[in-house]
Coordinates of C-alpha atoms and ligand atoms in Angstrom, one line a residue:
M242 CA 109.1 102.3 93.2
C243 CA 107.1 99.3 92.2
G244 CA 109.1 96.4 90.7
I245 CA 107.8 94.0 88.1
V246 CA 109.1 90.5 87.2
G247 CA 107.7 87.9 84.9
V248 CA 109.0 84.4 84.1
L249 CA 108.0 81.7 81.6
G250 CA 110.5 79.1 82.8
N251 CA 111.3 75.4 82.8
H252 CA 111.5 75.0 86.6
E253 CA 109.3 75.9 89.6
V254 CA 109.0 79.7 89.3
A255 CA 108.0 80.9 92.8
P256 CA 111.5 80.9 94.2
I257 CA 112.9 82.6 91.1
L258 CA 110.3 85.3 91.2
V259 CA 111.0 86.0 94.9
E260 CA 114.7 86.1 94.2
S261 CA 114.1 88.5 91.3
L262 CA 112.0 90.7 93.5
R263 CA 114.7 90.8 96.0
R264 CA 117.0 92.3 93.4
L265 CA 114.4 95.0 93.0
E266 CA 114.1 95.7 96.7
Y267 CA 116.4 98.7 96.3
R268 CA 113.6 100.6 94.5
G269 CA 111.6 100.8 97.7
Y270 CA 108.3 99.0 98.5
D271 CA 105.8 98.2 101.2
S272 CA 104.1 94.9 100.0
A273 CA 104.9 92.1 97.6
G274 CA 103.2 89.3 95.7
I275 CA 103.4 86.7 93.1
A276 CA 101.0 84.8 90.8
T277 CA 101.7 81.6 88.9
V278 CA 99.9 79.3 86.4
N279 CA 100.5 75.7 87.4
D280 CA 100.9 72.7 85.0
A281 CA 97.2 72.2 85.0
G282 CA 96.7 75.8 83.8
Q283 CA 95.3 77.1 87.1
L284 CA 96.1 80.7 88.2
H285 CA 96.9 81.3 91.8
R286 CA 98.5 84.1 93.8
R287 CA 100.1 84.9 97.2
R288 CA 100.6 88.4 98.7
A289 CA 102.0 89.8 101.8
V290 CA 102.4 93.2 103.4
G291 CA 105.9 94.5 104.4
K292 CA 109.2 93.0 103.5
L293 CA 109.8 90.1 101.0
A294 CA 110.6 87.8 104.0
N295 CA 106.9 87.9 104.8
L296 CA 106.0 86.6 101.3
S297 CA 108.7 84.0 101.5
D298 CA 107.3 82.8 104.9
L299 CA 103.8 82.6 103.4
L300 CA 105.1 80.5 100.5
V301 CA 106.7 78.0 102.9
H302 CA 103.4 77.2 104.5
D303 CA 101.3 77.8 101.4
S304 CA 103.4 77.0 98.3
L305 CA 102.6 78.1 94.8
P306 CA 103.5 75.6 92.1
G307 CA 103.9 76.5 88.4
K308 CA 106.5 77.3 85.9
S309 CA 105.0 80.5 84.6
G310 CA 104.5 83.5 86.9
I311 CA 104.6 87.2 87.6
G312 CA 105.7 89.1 90.7
H313 CA 105.6 92.6 92.1
T314 CA 106.9 94.8 94.9
R315 CA 104.4 97.6 95.5
W316 CA 105.1 101.2 96.6
A317 CA 101.6 102.3 97.6
T318 CA 100.0 105.2 95.7
H319 CA 96.3 104.4 95.5
G320 CA 95.2 102.7 98.7
A321 CA 97.2 101.7 101.8
P322 CA 99.8 98.9 101.8
T323 CA 97.3 96.2 102.6
T324 CA 97.2 92.6 101.3
D325 CA 94.1 93.4 99.2
N326 CA 95.8 96.2 97.6
A327 CA 99.0 94.3 96.9
H328 CA 99.7 93.1 93.4
P329 CA 99.3 90.8 91.4
H330 CA 95.7 91.9 91.0
R331 CA 93.2 89.4 89.7
A332 CA 89.8 89.5 87.9
G333 CA 88.6 86.0 86.9
P334 CA 91.2 84.6 84.6
V335 CA 93.3 87.6 84.4
S336 CA 96.2 88.6 86.6
V337 CA 98.2 91.8 86.3
V338 CA 101.2 93.6 87.9
H339 CA 101.7 97.3 87.3
N340 CA 104.1 100.1 87.9
G341 CA 103.1 103.7 87.5
I342 CA 99.7 105.3 87.6
I343 CA 96.6 104.8 85.4
E344 CA 95.5 108.4 85.4
N345 CA 92.0 107.8 84.0
F346 CA 91.2 105.1 86.5
R347 CA 88.3 107.0 88.2
E348 CA 86.6 107.3 84.8
L349 CA 87.2 103.6 84.1
R350 CA 86.0 102.5 87.5
E351 CA 82.7 104.5 87.1
E352 CA 82.3 102.8 83.7
L353 CA 82.8 99.4 85.2
A354 CA 80.7 100.1 88.3
A355 CA 77.8 101.2 86.0
K356 CA 77.9 97.7 84.6
G357 CA 77.6 96.3 88.1
I358 CA 81.1 95.3 88.5
K359 CA 82.4 95.2 92.1
F360 CA 85.9 96.3 93.3
V361 CA 87.8 94.6 96.0
T362 CA 90.8 97.0 96.1
E363 CA 91.4 100.7 96.2
T364 CA 94.0 100.6 93.5
D365 CA 94.1 102.0 90.0
T366 CA 95.5 98.7 88.8
E367 CA 92.4 96.6 89.5
T368 CA 90.6 98.5 86.7
V369 CA 93.3 97.1 84.2
A370 CA 92.5 93.5 85.3
L371 CA 88.7 94.1 85.2
L372 CA 88.7 95.8 81.8
T373 CA 90.7 92.9 80.4
Q374 CA 88.3 90.4 81.9
Q375 CA 85.4 92.3 80.3
H376 CA 87.1 92.1 77.0
L377 CA 87.6 88.3 77.4
R378 CA 83.9 88.0 78.3
Q379 CA 83.1 89.8 74.9
G380 CA 84.8 86.8 73.3
M381 CA 88.2 88.3 72.6
D382 CA 91.2 86.1 72.9
P383 CA 93.9 87.2 75.5
R384 CA 96.0 89.1 73.1
T385 CA 93.1 91.1 71.6
A386 CA 91.7 91.7 75.1
V387 CA 95.0 93.1 76.3
E388 CA 95.3 95.3 73.2
A389 CA 91.8 96.6 73.7
T390 CA 92.6 97.3 77.4
L391 CA 95.9 99.2 76.6
K392 CA 94.0 101.5 74.2
R393 CA 91.8 102.6 77.1
L394 CA 94.6 103.5 79.5
E395 CA 96.0 106.9 80.2
G396 CA 99.0 107.7 82.3
A397 CA 102.5 106.4 82.7
F398 CA 102.8 102.7 83.4
A399 CA 104.5 99.3 82.8
L400 CA 102.3 96.2 82.9
C401 CA 102.7 92.4 82.9
F402 CA 99.7 90.1 82.4
L403 CA 99.2 86.4 83.0
F404 CA 96.1 84.3 82.2
D405 CA 94.4 81.3 83.8
G406 CA 94.5 78.3 81.3
E407 CA 97.7 79.7 79.6
T408 CA 100.9 78.1 80.7
D409 CA 103.0 79.6 77.9
L410 CA 101.8 83.2 77.6
M411 CA 102.6 86.5 79.1
F412 CA 102.1 90.1 78.0
A413 CA 104.2 93.1 78.8
A414 CA 103.5 96.8 78.0
R415 CA 105.4 99.9 78.5
K416 CA 104.2 103.5 78.5
G417 CA 106.2 105.8 80.6
S418 CA 107.8 103.3 82.9
P419 CA 110.6 101.1 81.7
L420 CA 110.4 97.4 81.1
A421 CA 113.0 94.9 80.0
I422 CA 112.5 91.6 78.3
G423 CA 115.1 88.9 79.1
H424 CA 115.9 86.1 76.6
G425 CA 116.9 82.7 78.1
D426 CA 117.3 79.3 76.5
G427 CA 113.7 78.1 76.0
E428 CA 112.8 80.5 78.8
M429 CA 111.6 84.2 78.7
F430 CA 111.6 86.9 81.3
V431 CA 110.3 90.3 82.1
G432 CA 111.7 92.8 84.6
S433 CA 111.5 96.4 85.6
D434 CA 115.2 96.5 84.9
A435 CA 118.0 94.2 83.9
I436 CA 119.2 93.9 87.5
A437 CA 116.1 91.8 88.3
L438 CA 117.0 89.4 85.6
A439 CA 120.8 89.3 86.1
P440 CA 121.0 85.6 87.5
M441 CA 118.8 84.3 84.6
T442 CA 120.1 86.2 81.6
D443 CA 122.2 89.0 80.3
R444 CA 120.4 89.2 76.9
I445 CA 117.9 92.0 77.2
T446 CA 115.5 93.8 75.0
Y447 CA 114.3 97.2 76.3
L448 CA 110.7 98.0 75.2
E449 CA 110.3 101.4 73.8
E450 CA 107.7 104.0 74.6
G451 CA 104.2 102.6 73.7
D452 CA 105.5 99.0 72.9
Y453 CA 103.8 95.9 74.0
A454 CA 105.0 92.3 73.7
V455 CA 103.4 88.9 73.4
I456 CA 105.8 86.5 75.1
T457 CA 106.0 82.7 75.0
R458 CA 108.9 80.4 75.9
A459 CA 109.9 80.6 72.2
G460 CA 110.5 84.4 72.3
A461 CA 108.8 87.8 72.3
Q462 CA 106.8 89.4 69.5
I463 CA 106.9 93.1 69.9
F464 CA 104.4 95.7 68.6
D465 CA 104.6 99.5 68.6
A466 CA 101.8 101.8 70.0
A467 CA 100.1 101.6 66.6
G468 CA 100.0 97.8 66.8
A469 CA 102.6 97.3 64.1
P470 CA 105.2 94.5 64.6
V471 CA 108.6 96.0 65.4
E472 CA 112.1 94.6 65.9
R473 CA 113.9 95.8 69.0
A474 CA 117.5 95.0 69.5
V475 CA 118.7 92.3 71.9
K476 CA 121.6 93.7 73.9
T477 CA 124.0 91.9 76.1
V478 CA 124.3 93.8 79.3
Q479 CA 127.1 93.7 81.8
M480 CA 125.4 92.9 85.0
D481 CA 127.9 90.8 86.9
A482 CA 126.8 89.8 90.4
A483 CA 129.6 91.6 92.2
R484 CA 128.3 95.0 91.1
I485 CA 125.0 94.3 92.9
E486 CA 126.3 92.7 96.0
K487 CA 127.3 94.3 99.3
A488 CA 130.9 92.9 98.8
G489 CA 131.5 92.6 102.6
Y490 CA 130.0 95.9 103.6
K491 CA 127.2 96.1 106.0
H492 CA 125.0 98.1 103.7
F493 CA 125.0 99.1 100.1
M494 CA 125.2 102.7 101.2
A495 CA 128.6 102.0 103.0
K496 CA 129.8 100.3 99.8
E497 CA 128.7 103.1 97.6
I498 CA 130.3 105.8 99.9
A499 CA 133.6 103.8 99.8
Q500 CA 133.4 103.4 96.0
Q501 CA 133.6 107.2 95.5
P502 CA 137.3 107.6 94.9
T503 CA 137.1 104.9 92.2
V504 CA 134.0 106.1 90.4
V505 CA 135.0 109.7 90.5
G506 CA 138.3 108.6 89.1
E507 CA 136.4 107.0 86.2
V508 CA 134.7 110.3 85.5
L509 CA 138.0 112.0 85.2
N510 CA 139.6 109.2 83.1
D511 CA 136.8 109.5 80.6
Y512 CA 136.5 113.2 80.3
V513 CA 140.0 114.6 81.1
R514 CA 143.1 113.8 78.9
G515 CA 146.2 115.6 80.2
D516 CA 145.4 119.4 80.1
K517 CA 142.3 119.0 77.9
I518 CA 138.7 118.1 78.4
V519 CA 137.4 115.5 76.0
M520 CA 133.6 115.3 76.1
D521 CA 131.3 114.7 73.2
L522 CA 128.6 117.3 73.5
G523 CA 127.0 116.6 70.2
G524 CA 127.8 120.1 68.7
I525 CA 126.8 122.1 71.8
D526 CA 129.0 125.2 71.7
F527 CA 129.2 126.9 75.1
A528 CA 130.5 130.0 73.5
K529 CA 127.0 130.4 71.9
V530 CA 125.0 129.3 75.0
E531 CA 123.5 132.4 76.7
R532 CA 121.8 130.7 79.7
L533 CA 121.4 127.3 81.4
S534 CA 118.2 126.0 82.8
I535 CA 119.0 123.1 85.1
V536 CA 116.2 120.9 86.3
A537 CA 116.2 117.9 88.7
C538 CA 114.8 116.3 91.9
G539 CA 116.3 115.4 95.3
T540 CA 119.9 114.9 95.5
A541 CA 120.4 115.4 91.8
Y542 CA 118.8 118.9 92.3
Y543 CA 121.5 119.7 94.8
A544 CA 124.2 118.7 92.4
G545 CA 122.6 121.1 89.9
L546 CA 122.5 123.8 92.5
T547 CA 126.2 123.4 93.2
A548 CA 126.9 123.5 89.4
K549 CA 125.1 126.9 89.3
Y550 CA 127.8 128.3 91.5
W551 CA 130.5 126.9 89.2
F552 CA 128.9 127.9 85.8
E553 CA 128.3 131.4 87.1
H554 CA 131.7 131.9 88.8
Y555 CA 134.0 130.2 86.3
A556 CA 132.1 130.4 83.0
R557 CA 130.1 133.6 83.7
L558 CA 127.1 131.8 82.4
P559 CA 123.8 132.6 84.0
V560 CA 121.9 129.6 85.4
D561 CA 118.3 129.1 86.3
I562 CA 117.7 126.0 88.5
D563 CA 114.3 124.4 89.4
V564 CA 113.0 121.3 91.0
A565 CA 111.3 119.4 88.3
S566 CA 107.9 119.0 90.0
E567 CA 107.6 122.8 90.0
F568 CA 109.3 123.5 86.7
R569 CA 107.0 121.1 84.7
Y570 CA 103.9 123.2 85.5
R571 CA 105.5 126.6 85.7
E572 CA 105.3 127.1 81.9
A573 CA 108.7 129.0 82.1
P574 CA 109.5 131.0 79.0
F575 CA 112.9 130.3 77.5
A576 CA 115.3 133.1 76.5
P577 CA 117.0 132.5 73.1
G578 CA 120.2 130.6 73.5
T579 CA 119.1 128.5 76.5
L580 CA 120.5 125.0 77.0
G581 CA 118.2 122.8 79.1
V582 CA 120.1 120.6 81.5
F583 CA 118.6 117.6 83.3
V584 CA 120.2 115.6 86.0
S585 CA 118.9 112.1 87.1
Q586 CA 120.6 109.1 88.4
S587 CA 117.8 106.7 87.5
G588 CA 116.9 108.5 84.3
E589 CA 113.3 107.6 85.0
T590 CA 112.1 110.2 87.6
A591 CA 108.6 111.1 86.3
D592 CA 108.9 114.8 87.1
T593 CA 112.3 115.2 85.6
L594 CA 111.2 113.4 82.4
A595 CA 108.0 115.5 82.1
A596 CA 110.1 118.7 82.6
L597 CA 112.5 117.5 79.9
R598 CA 109.5 116.9 77.4
Y599 CA 108.2 120.4 78.2
T600 CA 111.6 121.9 77.4
K601 CA 112.2 120.0 74.2
G602 CA 111.5 122.3 71.2
K603 CA 111.6 125.3 73.5
A604 CA 115.2 125.4 74.6
D605 CA 117.9 125.3 71.9
K606 CA 119.0 121.8 73.0
V607 CA 118.6 119.4 75.9
L608 CA 121.6 117.9 77.7
S609 CA 121.3 115.4 80.5
L610 CA 123.6 114.0 83.1
I611 CA 122.7 110.4 83.5
N612 CA 123.8 107.2 85.1
V613 CA 121.7 104.7 83.1
P614 CA 122.4 105.0 79.3
E615 CA 119.2 103.0 78.4
S616 CA 117.0 105.2 80.6
S617 CA 114.1 107.4 79.2
I618 CA 115.8 110.6 80.1
A619 CA 119.1 109.6 78.4
R620 CA 117.2 108.5 75.3
E621 CA 115.0 111.6 75.0
S622 CA 117.9 114.1 75.4
D623 CA 119.8 115.6 72.5
V624 CA 123.0 114.8 74.4
A625 CA 123.4 112.5 77.4
V626 CA 126.6 112.7 79.4
E627 CA 127.3 109.7 81.5
I628 CA 128.3 110.2 85.2
H629 CA 129.9 106.7 85.5
A630 CA 128.8 106.0 89.1
G631 CA 127.8 102.4 88.3
I632 CA 124.7 100.8 89.7
E633 CA 123.5 102.7 92.8
V634 CA 121.4 100.4 95.0
S635 CA 120.9 102.3 98.3
V636 CA 117.9 104.6 98.2
A637 CA 119.9 107.5 99.6
S638 CA 122.1 108.6 96.7
T639 CA 125.8 109.0 97.5
K640 CA 128.2 108.1 94.7
A641 CA 125.8 109.3 92.0
F642 CA 125.9 112.7 93.7
T643 CA 129.7 113.0 93.7
C644 CA 129.9 111.7 90.1
Q645 CA 127.2 114.3 89.1
L646 CA 129.3 116.9 90.8
A647 CA 132.6 115.8 89.2
T648 CA 130.9 115.7 85.8
F649 CA 129.4 119.2 86.3
A650 CA 132.7 120.6 87.4
I651 CA 134.3 119.3 84.1
L652 CA 131.4 120.8 82.1
A653 CA 131.7 124.1 83.9
L654 CA 135.4 124.3 83.2
K655 CA 134.8 123.4 79.6
A656 CA 132.2 126.1 79.4
A657 CA 134.6 128.6 81.0
H658 CA 137.4 127.7 78.5
D659 CA 135.0 127.7 75.5
R660 CA 133.7 131.2 76.5
G661 CA 137.2 132.6 76.9
Q662 CA 136.9 133.0 80.7
L663 CA 139.7 130.5 81.5
D664 CA 143.0 130.4 79.5
D665 CA 144.8 127.2 78.8
A666 CA 147.1 127.5 81.8
S667 CA 144.2 128.2 84.3
L668 CA 142.2 125.3 82.8
A669 CA 145.3 123.0 83.3
A670 CA 145.6 124.2 86.9
H671 CA 141.9 123.4 87.7
L672 CA 142.2 120.0 85.9
A673 CA 145.1 119.3 88.1
D674 CA 143.0 120.1 91.2
L675 CA 140.3 117.7 89.9
R676 CA 142.9 115.0 89.3
A677 CA 143.7 115.2 93.1
L678 CA 140.1 114.4 93.9
P679 CA 140.1 110.6 94.1
G680 CA 143.1 110.7 96.4
L681 CA 141.5 113.4 98.5
L682 CA 138.2 111.4 98.6
S683 CA 140.1 108.3 99.9
H684 CA 141.8 110.6 102.5
A685 CA 138.4 112.0 103.5
L686 CA 136.9 108.5 104.1
A687 CA 139.4 108.2 106.9
I688 CA 137.2 110.5 109.0
D689 CA 134.8 107.5 109.4
T690 CA 135.7 106.7 113.0
A691 CA 135.6 110.4 114.1
V692 CA 132.1 110.7 112.4
Q693 CA 130.9 107.6 114.3
G694 CA 131.7 109.4 117.6
V695 CA 129.8 112.5 116.5
A696 CA 126.9 110.4 115.2
R697 CA 126.4 108.8 118.6
K698 CA 125.9 112.3 120.0
L699 CA 123.5 113.3 117.2
E700 CA 121.4 110.3 117.6
S701 CA 119.2 111.7 120.3
A702 CA 118.6 115.0 118.6
R703 CA 115.1 115.7 117.3
D704 CA 116.1 118.6 115.0
V705 CA 119.4 119.4 113.3
L706 CA 120.3 122.5 111.3
F707 CA 123.0 122.5 108.5
L708 CA 124.6 125.7 107.4
G709 CA 126.8 126.5 104.4
R710 CA 127.7 129.5 102.4
G711 CA 128.4 130.0 98.7
Q712 CA 129.1 126.7 97.0
M713 CA 128.8 125.0 100.3
F714 CA 125.1 126.0 100.7
P715 CA 123.8 123.1 98.4
L716 CA 126.0 120.8 100.6
A717 CA 124.1 122.0 103.7
L718 CA 120.8 121.1 102.0
E719 CA 122.2 117.7 100.9
G720 CA 123.5 117.0 104.4
A721 CA 120.1 117.7 105.9
L722 CA 118.4 115.6 103.2
K723 CA 120.6 112.7 103.9
L724 CA 120.1 112.8 107.6
K725 CA 116.3 113.0 107.4
E726 CA 116.1 110.3 104.7
I727 CA 117.8 107.6 106.6
S728 CA 117.8 108.5 110.3
Y729 CA 114.4 110.1 110.3
I730 CA 115.7 113.1 112.3
H731 CA 114.2 116.3 111.2
A732 CA 116.9 118.4 109.6
E733 CA 117.0 121.7 107.6
G734 CA 119.7 123.1 105.4
Y735 CA 120.1 126.9 105.3
A736 CA 122.4 129.4 103.7
S737 CA 124.5 130.6 106.6
G738 CA 123.4 134.2 105.9
E739 CA 119.7 133.3 106.2
L740 CA 120.2 132.1 109.9
K741 CA 119.1 135.5 111.3
H742 CA 116.0 135.5 109.1
G743 CA 114.2 132.7 111.0
P744 CA 116.1 129.5 111.9
I745 CA 118.1 131.2 114.7
A746 CA 114.8 131.1 116.7
L747 CA 115.2 127.3 116.8
I748 CA 118.7 127.4 118.3
D749 CA 119.0 125.9 121.8
K750 CA 121.2 123.3 123.3
D751 CA 119.0 120.5 121.9
T752 CA 119.2 121.6 118.3
P753 CA 122.7 120.9 117.0
T754 CA 124.0 122.9 114.1
V755 CA 126.3 121.3 111.5
V756 CA 128.4 124.0 109.9
M757 CA 130.0 123.0 106.5
A758 CA 132.8 125.5 106.2
P759 CA 136.1 124.8 104.5
H760 CA 138.7 127.5 104.6
D761 CA 137.6 129.5 101.6
G762 CA 137.0 133.2 100.8
L763 CA 133.7 133.2 102.8
F764 CA 135.0 131.3 105.8
D765 CA 135.3 134.3 108.2
K766 CA 131.6 135.2 107.4
T767 CA 130.4 131.7 108.2
V768 CA 132.4 131.7 111.4
S769 CA 130.5 134.8 112.4
N770 CA 127.2 132.9 111.9
M771 CA 128.6 130.1 113.9
Q772 CA 129.4 132.5 116.8
E773 CA 125.8 133.6 116.7
V774 CA 124.7 130.1 117.2
M775 CA 127.1 129.4 120.1
A776 CA 126.2 132.8 121.7
R777 CA 122.6 131.4 122.0
G778 CA 123.7 128.2 123.7
G779 CA 123.6 126.2 120.4
R780 CA 126.0 123.4 119.9
V781 CA 128.0 123.5 116.8
I782 CA 129.5 120.6 114.8
L783 CA 132.1 122.1 112.6
V784 CA 133.1 120.4 109.4
S785 CA 136.2 122.1 108.1
D786 CA 139.8 121.6 107.1
V787 CA 143.1 121.6 108.9
K788 CA 143.7 125.2 108.0
A789 CA 140.5 126.4 109.5
A790 CA 140.1 124.1 112.4
D791 CA 142.7 125.8 114.6
K792 CA 141.4 129.2 113.8
A793 CA 137.8 128.6 114.7
A794 CA 137.7 125.6 117.0
E795 CA 137.1 127.5 120.2
G796 CA 133.7 126.9 121.7
V797 CA 132.8 124.3 119.1
W798 CA 131.0 121.2 120.4
Q799 CA 132.4 118.7 117.8
T800 CA 134.9 119.1 115.0
I801 CA 135.2 116.9 111.9
T802 CA 138.6 117.7 110.3
M803 CA 138.9 117.3 106.5
P804 CA 141.9 117.4 104.3
D805 CA 142.8 120.8 102.8
A806 CA 141.6 121.0 99.3
P807 CA 141.5 123.4 96.3
E808 CA 138.2 125.5 96.3
L809 CA 136.7 124.0 93.1
I810 CA 136.6 120.5 94.6
Q811 CA 135.5 121.3 98.2
P812 CA 131.8 120.6 97.6
I813 CA 132.6 117.2 96.2
L814 CA 134.9 116.3 99.0
Y815 CA 132.5 117.6 101.7
A816 CA 129.8 115.2 100.4
V817 CA 131.7 112.5 102.3
P818 CA 131.1 113.9 105.9
A819 CA 127.5 114.8 105.0
Q820 CA 126.9 111.2 103.9
L821 CA 128.8 109.5 106.7
L822 CA 127.1 111.6 109.4
A823 CA 123.7 110.5 108.1
Y824 CA 124.9 106.9 107.7
H825 CA 126.4 106.5 111.2
T826 CA 123.5 108.3 112.9
A827 CA 121.1 105.9 111.1
I828 CA 123.2 103.0 112.3
A829 CA 123.2 104.3 115.8
K830 CA 119.4 104.7 115.7
G831 CA 119.0 101.2 114.1
T832 CA 116.9 102.4 111.1
D833 CA 116.8 100.6 107.7
V834 CA 119.7 102.3 106.0
D835 CA 119.4 101.0 102.4
Q836 CA 115.6 101.0 102.3
P837 CA 114.3 103.8 104.5
R838 CA 110.6 103.9 105.2
N839 CA 108.3 105.5 102.6
L840 CA 111.2 106.3 100.2
A841 CA 111.8 104.9 96.7
K842 CA 114.9 104.8 94.6
S843 CA 113.3 105.5 91.2
V844 CA 110.3 107.8 91.6
T845 CA 108.3 106.9 88.5
V846 CA 105.1 108.7 89.6
E847 CA 104.6 112.4 90.2
Ligands
G6P246 C1 114.5 109.8 94.9 C2 115.8 109.2 95.5 C3 116.8 110.2 95.7 C4 117.1 110.9 94.3 C5 115.8 111.5 93.7 C6 116.0 111.9 92.3 O1 114.0 110.7 95.9 O2 115.5 108.6 96.8 O3 118.0 109.7 96.1 O4 118.0 111.9 94.5 O5 114.8 110.5 93.7 O6 116.3 110.7 91.5 P1 117.0 110.7 90.2 O7 117.1 109.2 89.8 O8 116.2 111.5 89.2 O9 118.4 111.2 90.4

């Protein structure tokens, strides 16, 4: 979602701001802008709708001098993606960029309107600039004005302020949305995350909830929500350029799909030693856990749904699973002995974070599966288990999904062992299966060319069904999600057994059905559902293994043949064809693979 940068530098800042915004492009946006204060102390801004290239073009013809500046990529919430609604917003001497939502903005707008103040945008952010301007008019200095404004704001947000007449002053505030301060040599920076600041500095201070900072080139003074000065650690973050470049791949998504054998290998290296699981769960004892409540959004939710099958099957541990946006308002009661489990790649998803806050104090403990250790979800959990996917840039999640699955598989086996459902020998056998995973994932990536052929046939479809049964059902949902996210083809995932309860009415020769069906205990049942599709003139794309392909290939339109694999790891392996099918279909259609329209990588508003 929205990206924020701020620079108090020693060089012309406009190109630096644009370059930093480019590093935040992965978050998703539909307009962009920058504001600078030039050496004479004058505040000016430039904004453009669409991609950053439009802003760069504008700056070529209409440059923006100055060594202090703020920048923003906007993902529209309040008001269409127009130039007027693009950030930075300005009210007289105040300019501000904002991520998140000011929830009481209507009330603030009415209050300002009653004073005769006019609005030029439809955004909630404009009220922040106007309120601050009002405070300045009352005689406050910039710092007191910002403090007075922050006290009035409700919601979840990150803000960065710049002032006309102030060439060495910037304010940053965090409530709900993360914000990082970067320390340079005689220069200071602000960014939505450390990636934005990577070329300038690796010395980062993360603001904590409610913090605000007064920043000059000499450094940052940080205050907590009560206004008391606080010390926040300066961390050196590993953010080498190679991790955030395409490294010869056409898209980040292709790179991230290809990285899966390596990153899943890192999960295994960290948590499996020989025949044992080594995972610090901060005193959580699965033998005493009576129930899991898993909550997440999007692809992370499908990882949790897969895990439900594993925890229930291997550990005999009942699992409730919810999408966070429903869970947070459902006021679910918790049975004694419930462990809350939250899954989030970014660690900042607003709904997941709110659901976690609801759960704290009600469930016995809160455990999260996270990819960003400094994230809000990681910090607010009792125990945060890292999934080791590394930075994921493409909006459509791929390697984070397989790493979430691998981490969940290990957790489920640990739970099974701790609860006496798996003896040492069976645990060792399952861990051996898991150790085969990186090799099998590499093997599975070899289907790339075959999938390209299938994708060319899928490209013209308007609707696609995905079917899966048992632990492959969540994979059907994930396959459909991936396809709609990046190719914009309407797709639905169904449990194979549900076919007859509605979706079969859609079957015709123009609605292909992708059947995710490795040779498992439920294979014959899924084949029957596949026959029902073909009997109605439906075209089937069967994704299955060598064992099953011969048995069920008759009448099938297209087959994608996967390596044979032990049952536990099949859902992890079958993520690859689901991802590649979406990827190559998107390429065939010419859509924007890494930054699909309307989507955001880190969904920090509800
Ligand atoms: C967005 C992303 C998805 C992601 C979901 C949950 O919709 O586009 O790829 O699965 O958010 O994000 P999280 O960071 O909480 O895993």
